[in-house]
PDB file of C-alpha atoms and ligand atoms in Angstrom:
ATOM      1  CA  UNK A 172     170.206  98.790-104.860  1.00 95.00           C
ATOM      2  CA  UNK A 173     172.890  96.549-103.192  1.00 97.00           C
ATOM      3  CA  UNK A 174     176.608  97.226-103.611  1.00 98.00           C
ATOM      4  CA  UNK A 175     179.255  94.690-102.302  1.00 98.00           C
ATOM      5  CA  UNK A 176     182.866  94.158-102.016  1.00 98.00           C
ATOM      6  CA  UNK A 177     184.073  90.700-102.860  1.00 98.00           C
ATOM      7  CA  UNK A 178     187.319  88.785-103.607  1.00 97.00           C
ATOM      8  CA  UNK A 179     187.898  87.369-106.959  1.00 92.00           C
ATOM      9  CA  UNK A 180     191.180  85.451-107.370  1.00 89.00           C
ATOM     10  CA  UNK A 181     193.732  87.845-105.872  1.00 92.00           C
ATOM     11  CA  UNK A 182     191.867  91.009-106.356  1.00 95.00           C
ATOM     12  CA  UNK A 183     189.240  92.947-104.439  1.00 97.00           C
ATOM     13  CA  UNK A 184     186.243  93.872-106.651  1.00 98.00           C
ATOM     14  CA  UNK A 185     182.984  95.856-106.297  1.00 98.00           C
ATOM     15  CA  UNK A 186     179.774  94.270-107.534  1.00 97.00           C
ATOM     16  CA  UNK A 187     176.075  94.948-107.688  1.00 97.00           C
ATOM     17  CA  UNK A 188     173.892  92.163-106.148  1.00 97.00           C
ATOM     18  CA  UNK A 189     170.978  91.485-108.528  1.00 94.00           C
ATOM     19  CA  UNK A 190     167.970  89.180-108.239  1.00 91.00           C
ATOM     20  CA  UNK A 191     169.247  88.173-104.632  1.00 89.00           C
ATOM     21  CA  UNK A 192     171.513  85.482-106.400  1.00 95.00           C
ATOM     22  CA  UNK A 193     173.984  87.107-108.697  1.00 96.00           C
ATOM     23  CA  UNK A 194     176.857  89.453-108.375  1.00 97.00           C
ATOM     24  CA  UNK A 195     177.578  91.801-111.464  1.00 96.00           C
ATOM     25  CA  UNK A 196     181.249  92.491-111.407  1.00 97.00           C
ATOM     26  CA  UNK A 197     181.732  96.273-111.939  1.00 96.00           C
ATOM     27  CA  UNK A 198     185.500  96.146-112.501  1.00 95.00           C
ATOM     28  CA  UNK A 199     185.221  95.978-116.352  1.00 94.00           C
ATOM     29  CA  UNK A 200     182.973  99.193-116.136  1.00 94.00           C
ATOM     30  CA  UNK A 201     185.896 100.888-114.366  1.00 94.00           C
ATOM     31  CA  UNK A 202     184.519 100.756-110.744  1.00 95.00           C
ATOM     32  CA  UNK A 203     187.161  99.692-108.616  1.00 95.00           C
ATOM     33  CA  UNK A 204     186.271 101.335-105.260  1.00 97.00           C
ATOM     34  CA  UNK A 205     183.181 101.543-103.093  1.00 97.00           C
ATOM     35  CA  UNK A 206     184.022 105.176-102.229  1.00 96.00           C
ATOM     36  CA  UNK A 207     184.026 106.348-105.859  1.00 95.00           C
ATOM     37  CA  UNK A 208     180.290 105.321-105.828  1.00 97.00           C
ATOM     38  CA  UNK A 209     179.509 106.692-102.392  1.00 98.00           C
ATOM     39  CA  UNK A 210     180.952 110.000-103.121  1.00 97.00           C
ATOM     40  CA  UNK A 211     178.744 110.417-106.064  1.00 95.00           C
ATOM     41  CA  UNK A 212     176.009 113.081-105.870  1.00 94.00           C
ATOM     42  CA  UNK A 213     173.402 110.309-106.549  1.00 95.00           C
ATOM     43  CA  UNK A 214     175.089 106.911-106.067  1.00 96.00           C
ATOM     44  CA  UNK A 215     171.884 104.763-107.084  1.00 95.00           C
ATOM     45  CA  UNK A 216     171.440 106.951-110.455  1.00 93.00           C
ATOM     46  CA  UNK A 217     175.051 106.326-111.189  1.00 92.00           C
ATOM     47  CA  UNK A 218     174.664 102.371-110.812  1.00 93.00           C
ATOM     48  CA  UNK A 219     171.273 101.871-112.618  1.00 90.00           C
ATOM     49  CA  UNK A 220     172.925 101.772-116.112  1.00 90.00           C
ATOM     50  CA  UNK A 221     175.398  99.132-114.977  1.00 88.00           C
ATOM     51  CA  UNK A 222     172.471  96.777-114.150  1.00 80.00           C
ATOM     52  CA  UNK A 223     171.604  96.551-117.965  1.00 78.00           C
ATOM     53  CA  UNK A 224     175.265  96.321-119.166  1.00 80.00           C
ATOM     54  CA  UNK A 225     176.837  92.971-120.168  1.00 89.00           C
ATOM     55  CA  UNK A 226     179.032  92.685-117.103  1.00 94.00           C
ATOM     56  CA  UNK A 227     180.389  89.430-115.829  1.00 95.00           C
ATOM     57  CA  UNK A 228     177.800  87.627-113.677  1.00 95.00           C
ATOM     58  CA  UNK A 229     178.759  85.495-110.733  1.00 96.00           C
ATOM     59  CA  UNK A 230     176.603  83.264-108.686  1.00 97.00           C
ATOM     60  CA  UNK A 231     176.250  84.981-105.303  1.00 97.00           C
ATOM     61  CA  UNK A 232     176.810  81.477-103.697  1.00 97.00           C
ATOM     62  CA  UNK A 233     180.303  81.498-105.361  1.00 96.00           C
ATOM     63  CA  UNK A 234     181.368  84.939-104.252  1.00 97.00           C
ATOM     64  CA  UNK A 235     183.463  85.497-101.134  1.00 98.00           C
ATOM     65  CA  UNK A 236     181.811  88.784 -99.662  1.00 98.00           C
ATOM     66  CA  UNK A 237     184.268  91.158 -97.876  1.00 98.00           C
ATOM     67  CA  UNK A 238     183.247  93.704 -95.276  1.00 98.00           C
ATOM     68  CA  UNK A 239     181.844  96.757 -97.257  1.00 98.00           C
ATOM     69  CA  UNK A 240     184.389  99.160 -95.948  1.00 98.00           C
ATOM     70  CA  UNK A 241     187.620 100.302 -97.458  1.00 98.00           C
ATOM     71  CA  UNK A 242     189.135 103.237 -95.616  1.00 97.00           C
ATOM     72  CA  UNK A 243     186.075 104.591 -93.546  1.00 98.00           C
ATOM     73  CA  UNK A 244     186.638 104.789 -89.952  1.00 98.00           C
ATOM     74  CA  UNK A 245     183.791 102.845 -88.071  1.00 98.00           C
ATOM     75  CA  UNK A 246     182.226 104.601 -85.062  1.00 98.00           C
ATOM     76  CA  UNK A 247     179.160 103.640 -82.921  1.00 98.00           C
ATOM     77  CA  UNK A 248     176.367 105.217 -81.031  1.00 98.00           C
ATOM     78  CA  UNK A 249     175.242 103.667 -77.628  1.00 97.00           C
ATOM     79  CA  UNK A 250     172.189 103.886 -75.579  1.00 96.00           C
ATOM     80  CA  UNK A 251     169.935 104.673 -78.316  1.00 97.00           C
ATOM     81  CA  UNK A 252     167.148 102.289 -77.466  1.00 94.00           C
ATOM     82  CA  UNK A 253     165.468 101.912 -74.051  1.00 93.00           C
ATOM     83  CA  UNK A 254     166.320  98.403 -73.945  1.00 89.00           C
ATOM     84  CA  UNK A 255     170.099  99.233 -74.092  1.00 91.00           C
ATOM     85  CA  UNK A 256     169.699 101.838 -71.371  1.00 92.00           C
ATOM     86  CA  UNK A 257     168.016  99.441 -69.060  1.00 93.00           C
ATOM     87  CA  UNK A 258     170.522  96.697 -69.600  1.00 91.00           C
ATOM     88  CA  UNK A 259     173.556  99.121 -69.163  1.00 89.00           C
ATOM     89  CA  UNK A 260     171.976 100.406 -65.823  1.00 91.00           C
ATOM     90  CA  UNK A 261     171.459  96.777 -64.594  1.00 90.00           C
ATOM     91  CA  UNK A 262     175.112  95.613 -65.416  1.00 87.00           C
ATOM     92  CA  UNK A 263     176.818  98.446 -63.456  1.00 84.00           C
ATOM     93  CA  UNK A 264     176.235 100.243 -60.201  1.00 81.00           C
ATOM     94  CA  UNK A 265     178.084 103.649 -60.049  1.00 79.00           C
ATOM     95  CA  UNK A 266     177.852 104.110 -63.854  1.00 84.00           C
ATOM     96  CA  UNK A 267     173.997 103.568 -63.755  1.00 88.00           C
ATOM     97  CA  UNK A 268     173.120 107.290 -63.781  1.00 91.00           C
ATOM     98  CA  UNK A 269     175.534 108.202 -66.767  1.00 91.00           C
ATOM     99  CA  UNK A 270     173.608 105.800 -68.963  1.00 91.00           C
ATOM    100  CA  UNK A 271     170.339 107.313 -67.645  1.00 91.00           C
ATOM    101  CA  UNK A 272     171.476 110.714 -68.506  1.00 94.00           C
ATOM    102  CA  UNK A 273     172.944 110.054 -71.905  1.00 95.00           C
ATOM    103  CA  UNK A 274     169.742 108.424 -73.105  1.00 95.00           C
ATOM    104  CA  UNK A 275     167.806 111.615 -72.752  1.00 95.00           C
ATOM    105  CA  UNK A 276     170.626 114.206 -73.292  1.00 97.00           C
ATOM    106  CA  UNK A 277     170.842 116.274 -76.525  1.00 97.00           C
ATOM    107  CA  UNK A 278     174.394 114.843 -77.050  1.00 98.00           C
ATOM    108  CA  UNK A 279     174.313 111.063 -77.847  1.00 98.00           C
ATOM    109  CA  UNK A 280     176.977 108.664 -76.712  1.00 98.00           C
ATOM    110  CA  UNK A 281     179.332 108.137 -79.779  1.00 98.00           C
ATOM    111  CA  UNK A 282     182.561 106.109 -79.583  1.00 98.00           C
ATOM    112  CA  UNK A 283     185.230 104.994 -81.934  1.00 98.00           C
ATOM    113  CA  UNK A 284     184.817 101.327 -82.777  1.00 98.00           C
ATOM    114  CA  UNK A 285     187.302 100.179 -85.551  1.00 98.00           C
ATOM    115  CA  UNK A 286     189.597 100.948 -88.415  1.00 98.00           C
ATOM    116  CA  UNK A 287     188.258  99.483 -91.742  1.00 98.00           C
ATOM    117  CA  UNK A 288     191.044  97.056 -92.069  1.00 98.00           C
ATOM    118  CA  UNK A 289     190.215  95.404 -88.986  1.00 98.00           C
ATOM    119  CA  UNK A 290     186.402  94.855 -89.672  1.00 98.00           C
ATOM    120  CA  UNK A 291     185.283  91.270 -90.164  1.00 98.00           C
ATOM    121  CA  UNK A 292     183.165  90.657 -93.182  1.00 98.00           C
ATOM    122  CA  UNK A 293     180.454  87.966 -93.814  1.00 98.00           C
ATOM    123  CA  UNK A 294     181.646  84.475 -92.667  1.00 98.00           C
ATOM    124  CA  UNK A 295     184.619  85.955 -90.872  1.00 98.00           C
ATOM    125  CA  UNK A 296     185.413  85.758 -87.125  1.00 98.00           C
ATOM    126  CA  UNK A 297     184.024  87.821 -84.316  1.00 98.00           C
ATOM    127  CA  UNK A 298     186.003  87.842 -81.132  1.00 98.00           C
ATOM    128  CA  UNK A 299     185.364  87.271 -77.540  1.00 98.00           C
ATOM    129  CA  UNK A 300     188.102  88.460 -75.250  1.00 98.00           C
ATOM    130  CA  UNK A 301     190.029  85.868 -73.076  1.00 98.00           C
ATOM    131  CA  UNK A 302     190.101  88.080 -70.124  1.00 98.00           C
ATOM    132  CA  UNK A 303     186.245  88.755 -70.245  1.00 98.00           C
ATOM    133  CA  UNK A 304     183.531  86.467 -68.777  1.00 98.00           C
ATOM    134  CA  UNK A 305     180.436  87.964 -70.158  1.00 98.00           C
ATOM    135  CA  UNK A 306     180.351  88.572 -73.844  1.00 98.00           C
ATOM    136  CA  UNK A 307     177.380  89.326 -76.220  1.00 98.00           C
ATOM    137  CA  UNK A 308     176.989  90.406 -79.777  1.00 98.00           C
ATOM    138  CA  UNK A 309     174.998  93.692 -80.457  1.00 98.00           C
ATOM    139  CA  UNK A 310     172.966  93.478 -83.788  1.00 98.00           C
ATOM    140  CA  UNK A 311     172.986  97.050 -85.192  1.00 98.00           C
ATOM    141  CA  UNK A 312     171.900  99.091 -88.188  1.00 98.00           C
ATOM    142  CA  UNK A 313     174.905 100.861 -89.638  1.00 99.00           C
ATOM    143  CA  UNK A 314     174.721 104.172 -91.465  1.00 98.00           C
ATOM    144  CA  UNK A 315     177.101 104.610 -94.455  1.00 98.00           C
ATOM    145  CA  UNK A 316     178.254 108.172 -94.683  1.00 98.00           C
ATOM    146  CA  UNK A 317     180.100 109.986 -97.466  1.00 98.00           C
ATOM    147  CA  UNK A 318     182.910 112.524 -96.693  1.00 98.00           C
ATOM    148  CA  UNK A 319     180.296 115.345 -96.487  1.00 98.00           C
ATOM    149  CA  UNK A 320     178.416 113.536 -93.677  1.00 98.00           C
ATOM    150  CA  UNK A 321     175.473 112.466 -96.100  1.00 98.00           C
ATOM    151  CA  UNK A 322     174.002 109.138 -95.197  1.00 98.00           C
ATOM    152  CA  UNK A 323     174.290 107.299 -98.683  1.00 98.00           C
ATOM    153  CA  UNK A 324     173.606 103.692 -97.515  1.00 98.00           C
ATOM    154  CA  UNK A 325     173.096 101.134 -94.803  1.00 98.00           C
ATOM    155  CA  UNK A 326     174.426  97.952 -93.820  1.00 98.00           C
ATOM    156  CA  UNK A 327     174.179  95.561 -90.809  1.00 99.00           C
ATOM    157  CA  UNK A 328     176.795  95.526 -88.067  1.00 98.00           C
ATOM    158  CA  UNK A 329     177.800  93.531 -84.915  1.00 98.00           C
ATOM    159  CA  UNK A 330     179.264  95.756 -82.058  1.00 98.00           C
ATOM    160  CA  UNK A 331     180.665  92.979 -80.035  1.00 98.00           C
ATOM    161  CA  UNK A 332     180.958  93.814 -76.318  1.00 98.00           C
ATOM    162  CA  UNK A 333     182.448  92.499 -73.119  1.00 98.00           C
ATOM    163  CA  UNK A 334     179.539  93.390 -70.583  1.00 96.00           C
ATOM    164  CA  UNK A 335     181.557  92.479 -67.349  1.00 96.00           C
ATOM    165  CA  UNK A 336     184.340  94.924 -68.340  1.00 97.00           C
ATOM    166  CA  UNK A 337     181.922  97.430 -69.474  1.00 95.00           C
ATOM    167  CA  UNK A 338     179.962  97.136 -66.271  1.00 93.00           C
ATOM    168  CA  UNK A 339     182.971  97.043 -63.852  1.00 94.00           C
ATOM    169  CA  UNK A 340     183.810 100.713 -64.802  1.00 93.00           C
ATOM    170  CA  UNK A 341     182.610 103.231 -67.376  1.00 93.00           C
ATOM    171  CA  UNK A 342     186.259 104.032 -68.175  1.00 95.00           C
ATOM    172  CA  UNK A 343     186.988 100.510 -69.316  1.00 97.00           C
ATOM    173  CA  UNK A 344     184.553 100.967 -72.210  1.00 97.00           C
ATOM    174  CA  UNK A 345     187.078 101.142 -74.913  1.00 98.00           C
ATOM    175  CA  UNK A 346     188.630  97.825 -73.795  1.00 98.00           C
ATOM    176  CA  UNK A 347     185.151  96.365 -73.632  1.00 98.00           C
ATOM    177  CA  UNK A 348     184.362  97.469 -77.133  1.00 98.00           C
ATOM    178  CA  UNK A 349     187.636  97.774 -79.241  1.00 98.00           C
ATOM    179  CA  UNK A 350     189.734  94.734 -79.571  1.00 98.00           C
ATOM    180  CA  UNK A 351     190.554  92.055 -82.196  1.00 98.00           C
ATOM    181  CA  UNK A 352     187.575  91.014 -84.264  1.00 98.00           C
ATOM    182  CA  UNK A 353     185.254  93.215 -82.268  1.00 98.00           C
ATOM    183  CA  UNK A 354     183.387  94.489 -85.175  1.00 99.00           C
ATOM    184  CA  UNK A 355     181.643  92.876 -88.176  1.00 99.00           C
ATOM    185  CA  UNK A 356     179.833  94.527 -91.045  1.00 99.00           C
ATOM    186  CA  UNK A 357     177.811  93.313 -94.123  1.00 98.00           C
ATOM    187  CA  UNK A 358     176.892  91.560 -96.256  1.00 98.00           C
ATOM    188  CA  UNK A 359     176.575  94.691 -98.501  1.00 98.00           C
ATOM    189  CA  UNK A 360     175.403  98.196 -98.683  1.00 98.00           C
ATOM    190  CA  UNK A 361     171.844  99.096 -99.396  1.00 98.00           C
ATOM    191  CA  UNK A 362     171.766 102.430-101.398  1.00 98.00           C
ATOM    192  CA  UNK A 363     168.723 104.825-101.978  1.00 92.00           C
ATOM    193  CA  UNK A 364     166.551 103.965 -99.008  1.00 97.00           C
ATOM    194  CA  UNK A 365     164.886 106.790 -96.899  1.00 97.00           C
ATOM    195  CA  UNK A 366     165.094 107.004 -93.110  1.00 97.00           C
ATOM    196  CA  UNK A 367     161.180 106.582 -93.136  1.00 98.00           C
ATOM    197  CA  UNK A 368     161.623 103.237 -94.991  1.00 98.00           C
ATOM    198  CA  UNK A 369     164.507 102.093 -92.856  1.00 98.00           C
ATOM    199  CA  UNK A 370     162.842 102.837 -89.621  1.00 98.00           C
ATOM    200  CA  UNK A 371     160.125 100.245 -90.680  1.00 98.00           C
ATOM    201  CA  UNK A 372     162.856  97.476 -90.927  1.00 98.00           C
ATOM    202  CA  UNK A 373     163.221  94.695 -88.266  1.00 98.00           C
ATOM    203  CA  UNK A 374     166.574  93.713 -86.701  1.00 98.00           C
ATOM    204  CA  UNK A 375     166.779  90.074 -85.866  1.00 98.00           C
ATOM    205  CA  UNK A 376     169.567  87.930 -84.262  1.00 98.00           C
ATOM    206  CA  UNK A 377     170.077  84.294 -83.875  1.00 98.00           C
ATOM    207  CA  UNK A 378     172.696  82.638 -81.995  1.00 98.00           C
ATOM    208  CA  UNK A 379     173.623  78.896 -82.736  1.00 98.00           C
ATOM    209  CA  UNK A 380     175.662  76.663 -80.643  1.00 98.00           C
ATOM    210  CA  UNK A 381     176.350  73.090 -82.160  1.00 97.00           C
ATOM    211  CA  UNK A 382     173.531  73.541 -84.640  1.00 94.00           C
ATOM    212  CA  UNK A 383     170.825  74.677 -81.916  1.00 98.00           C
ATOM    213  CA  UNK A 384     169.349  78.116 -81.360  1.00 98.00           C
ATOM    214  CA  UNK A 385     170.645  79.318 -77.998  1.00 98.00           C
ATOM    215  CA  UNK A 386     169.306  82.951 -78.213  1.00 98.00           C
ATOM    216  CA  UNK A 387     167.050  84.783 -80.778  1.00 98.00           C
ATOM    217  CA  UNK A 388     165.691  88.246 -80.453  1.00 98.00           C
ATOM    218  CA  UNK A 389     164.308  91.115 -82.537  1.00 98.00           C
ATOM    219  CA  UNK A 390     163.559  94.845 -82.305  1.00 98.00           C
ATOM    220  CA  UNK A 391     162.435  97.434 -84.727  1.00 98.00           C
ATOM    221  CA  UNK A 392     164.826 100.293 -86.258  1.00 98.00           C
ATOM    222  CA  UNK A 393     162.022 102.567 -85.527  1.00 98.00           C
ATOM    223  CA  UNK A 394     162.680 102.198 -81.743  1.00 98.00           C
ATOM    224  CA  UNK A 395     165.831 104.165 -82.062  1.00 98.00           C
ATOM    225  CA  UNK A 396     165.299 107.295 -79.890  1.00 97.00           C
ATOM    226  CA  UNK A 397     167.315 109.620 -82.241  1.00 98.00           C
ATOM    227  CA  UNK A 398     166.979 110.585 -85.954  1.00 98.00           C
ATOM    228  CA  UNK A 399     169.720 109.414 -88.163  1.00 98.00           C
ATOM    229  CA  UNK A 400     170.407 112.972 -89.058  1.00 98.00           C
ATOM    230  CA  UNK A 401     171.069 113.811 -85.384  1.00 98.00           C
ATOM    231  CA  UNK A 402     173.454 110.888 -85.029  1.00 98.00           C
ATOM    232  CA  UNK A 403     175.282 111.675 -88.107  1.00 98.00           C
ATOM    233  CA  UNK A 404     175.446 115.364 -87.461  1.00 98.00           C
ATOM    234  CA  UNK A 405     176.993 114.604 -83.993  1.00 98.00           C
ATOM    235  CA  UNK A 406     179.648 112.389 -85.514  1.00 98.00           C
ATOM    236  CA  UNK A 407     180.582 114.989 -88.000  1.00 98.00           C
ATOM    237  CA  UNK A 408     180.812 117.854 -85.433  1.00 98.00           C
ATOM    238  CA  UNK A 409     184.464 119.154 -85.218  1.00 97.00           C
ATOM    239  CA  UNK A 410     185.613 116.153 -87.290  1.00 97.00           C
ATOM    240  CA  UNK A 411     186.763 115.419 -90.943  1.00 97.00           C
ATOM    241  CA  UNK A 412     186.278 112.028 -92.482  1.00 98.00           C
ATOM    242  CA  UNK A 413     187.816 112.470 -96.024  1.00 97.00           C
ATOM    243  CA  UNK A 414     187.186 108.732 -96.677  1.00 97.00           C
ATOM    244  CA  UNK A 415     183.602 108.872 -95.257  1.00 98.00           C
ATOM    245  CA  UNK A 416     182.596 106.813 -92.076  1.00 98.00           C
ATOM    246  CA  UNK A 417     180.345 104.105 -90.849  1.00 98.00           C
ATOM    247  CA  UNK A 418     178.215 104.769 -87.768  1.00 98.00           C
ATOM    248  CA  UNK A 419     176.677 101.759 -85.899  1.00 98.00           C
ATOM    249  CA  UNK A 420     173.340 102.976 -84.466  1.00 98.00           C
ATOM    250  CA  UNK A 421     173.133 101.054 -81.097  1.00 98.00           C
ATOM    251  CA  UNK A 422     171.525  97.760 -80.070  1.00 98.00           C
ATOM    252  CA  UNK A 423     167.970  97.156 -78.984  1.00 97.00           C
ATOM    253  CA  UNK A 424     168.355  93.462 -78.493  1.00 97.00           C
ATOM    254  CA  UNK A 425     170.104  92.389 -75.277  1.00 96.00           C
ATOM    255  CA  UNK A 426     170.025  88.682 -74.150  1.00 97.00           C
ATOM    256  CA  UNK A 427     169.157  87.921 -70.591  1.00 95.00           C
ATOM    257  CA  UNK A 428     171.916  88.405 -67.946  1.00 95.00           C
ATOM    258  CA  UNK A 429     172.426  84.695 -67.784  1.00 96.00           C
ATOM    259  CA  UNK A 430     173.668  84.454 -71.367  1.00 98.00           C
ATOM    260  CA  UNK A 431     177.243  84.740 -72.698  1.00 98.00           C
ATOM    261  CA  UNK A 432     178.710  83.587 -75.958  1.00 98.00           C
ATOM    262  CA  UNK A 433     181.015  80.655 -76.335  1.00 98.00           C
ATOM    263  CA  UNK A 434     183.807  79.986 -78.817  1.00 98.00           C
ATOM    264  CA  UNK A 435     182.333  78.265 -81.881  1.00 98.00           C
ATOM    265  CA  UNK A 436     178.730  80.035 -81.587  1.00 98.00           C
ATOM    266  CA  UNK A 437     177.540  81.334 -84.809  1.00 98.00           C
ATOM    267  CA  UNK A 438     175.745  84.914 -84.898  1.00 98.00           C
ATOM    268  CA  UNK A 439     173.257  85.540 -87.605  1.00 98.00           C
ATOM    269  CA  UNK A 440     172.255  89.114 -87.781  1.00 98.00           C
ATOM    270  CA  UNK A 441     169.299  89.878 -90.188  1.00 98.00           C
ATOM    271  CA  UNK A 442     168.018  93.246 -91.132  1.00 98.00           C
ATOM    272  CA  UNK A 443     164.869  93.167 -93.150  1.00 98.00           C
ATOM    273  CA  UNK A 444     165.627  95.374 -96.126  1.00 97.00           C
ATOM    274  CA  UNK A 445     169.319  94.519 -96.025  1.00 98.00           C
ATOM    275  CA  UNK A 446     170.144  90.895 -95.614  1.00 98.00           C
ATOM    276  CA  UNK A 447     171.983  88.548 -93.277  1.00 98.00           C
ATOM    277  CA  UNK A 448     175.324  88.863 -91.527  1.00 98.00           C
ATOM    278  CA  UNK A 449     176.823  85.640 -90.258  1.00 98.00           C
ATOM    279  CA  UNK A 450     179.908  85.227 -88.280  1.00 98.00           C
ATOM    280  CA  UNK A 451     181.657  82.670 -85.939  1.00 98.00           C
ATOM    281  CA  UNK A 452     182.658  83.356 -82.357  1.00 98.00           C
ATOM    282  CA  UNK A 453     186.386  82.872 -81.582  1.00 98.00           C
ATOM    283  CA  UNK A 454     188.476  83.660 -78.579  1.00 98.00           C
ATOM    284  CA  UNK A 455     191.015  86.365 -79.046  1.00 98.00           C
TER     285      UNK A 455
HETATM  286  O1  LIG B 578     177.769 102.607 -73.371  1.00 53.31           O
HETATM  287  C1  LIG B 578     177.805 101.462 -73.790  1.00 53.31           C
HETATM  288  C2  LIG B 578     177.653 101.098 -75.037  1.00 53.31           C
HETATM  289  C3  LIG B 578     176.223 100.992 -75.567  1.00 53.31           C
HETATM  290  C4  LIG B 578     176.148 100.367 -76.765  1.00 53.31           C
HETATM  291  O2  LIG B 578     177.074  99.883 -77.474  1.00 53.31           O
HETATM  292  C5  LIG B 578     174.806 100.214 -77.437  1.00 53.31           C
HETATM  293  O3  LIG B 578     173.819 100.693 -76.823  1.00 53.31           O
HETATM  294  O4  LIG B 578     174.634  99.630 -78.496  1.00 53.31           O
HETATM  295 MG1  LIG B 579     176.495  98.741 -79.283  1.00 53.31          MG
END
């Protein structure tokens, strides 16, 4: 089941995406926030009856989708794929052993990524810093967690990163990762999928420049070294998230070292089982 946030005239609404082509507007049924659904004991069971109700139907193509977050903090796990560990070790010299160690340590790398209000949605901008020379998108599966730390859904995410700043010194990681338009999520949240199913999904990215593909790559969610429960557990250790949280699970697709994003590039992140998140690159 797919639940989305969208803009209708001056209001933000919650909808169900049905038949891959239509959005059912849930506002006449009194559903005005994502979190009211995500906090339910069984969000899917709560939504099933609405699919049969006579709710306004809007063609998906006419809907302006918004990032599927309201007040949830967005966090990110790193070095969860072997490909990420190798790339990180290659881009830095004295930080290399830190990446090597964190890949196999019990405690994962988890860092704060964005406030909900700063997240770009489908069709929105993703930023490259004007003081960085080597910038990449990171296509990642994102876990959607309720306030109890239960994984209730999944969406696609882009953990935009400045590799030269990250590689220069590990202490610069927050600057490499957290800046204007550095996080995108969408196009919607998938509810009711099990970890076993999700581990079979494929994450693909395509980067287009002037209409031509300049990079494409893919990985499988199943290559994530840690269980989702383990990542969620560490995020919620000694922390409260009264509004729930979103946790990006790390990247397994890293372009060759010669690749950097340009202003005007278009990033298309597709996760089978979710859908496609498209954004355009802008200098910030
Ligand atoms: O430690 C650097 C960040 C790693 C990351 O964001 C990832 O592996 O996805
Ligand atoms: Mg990442």
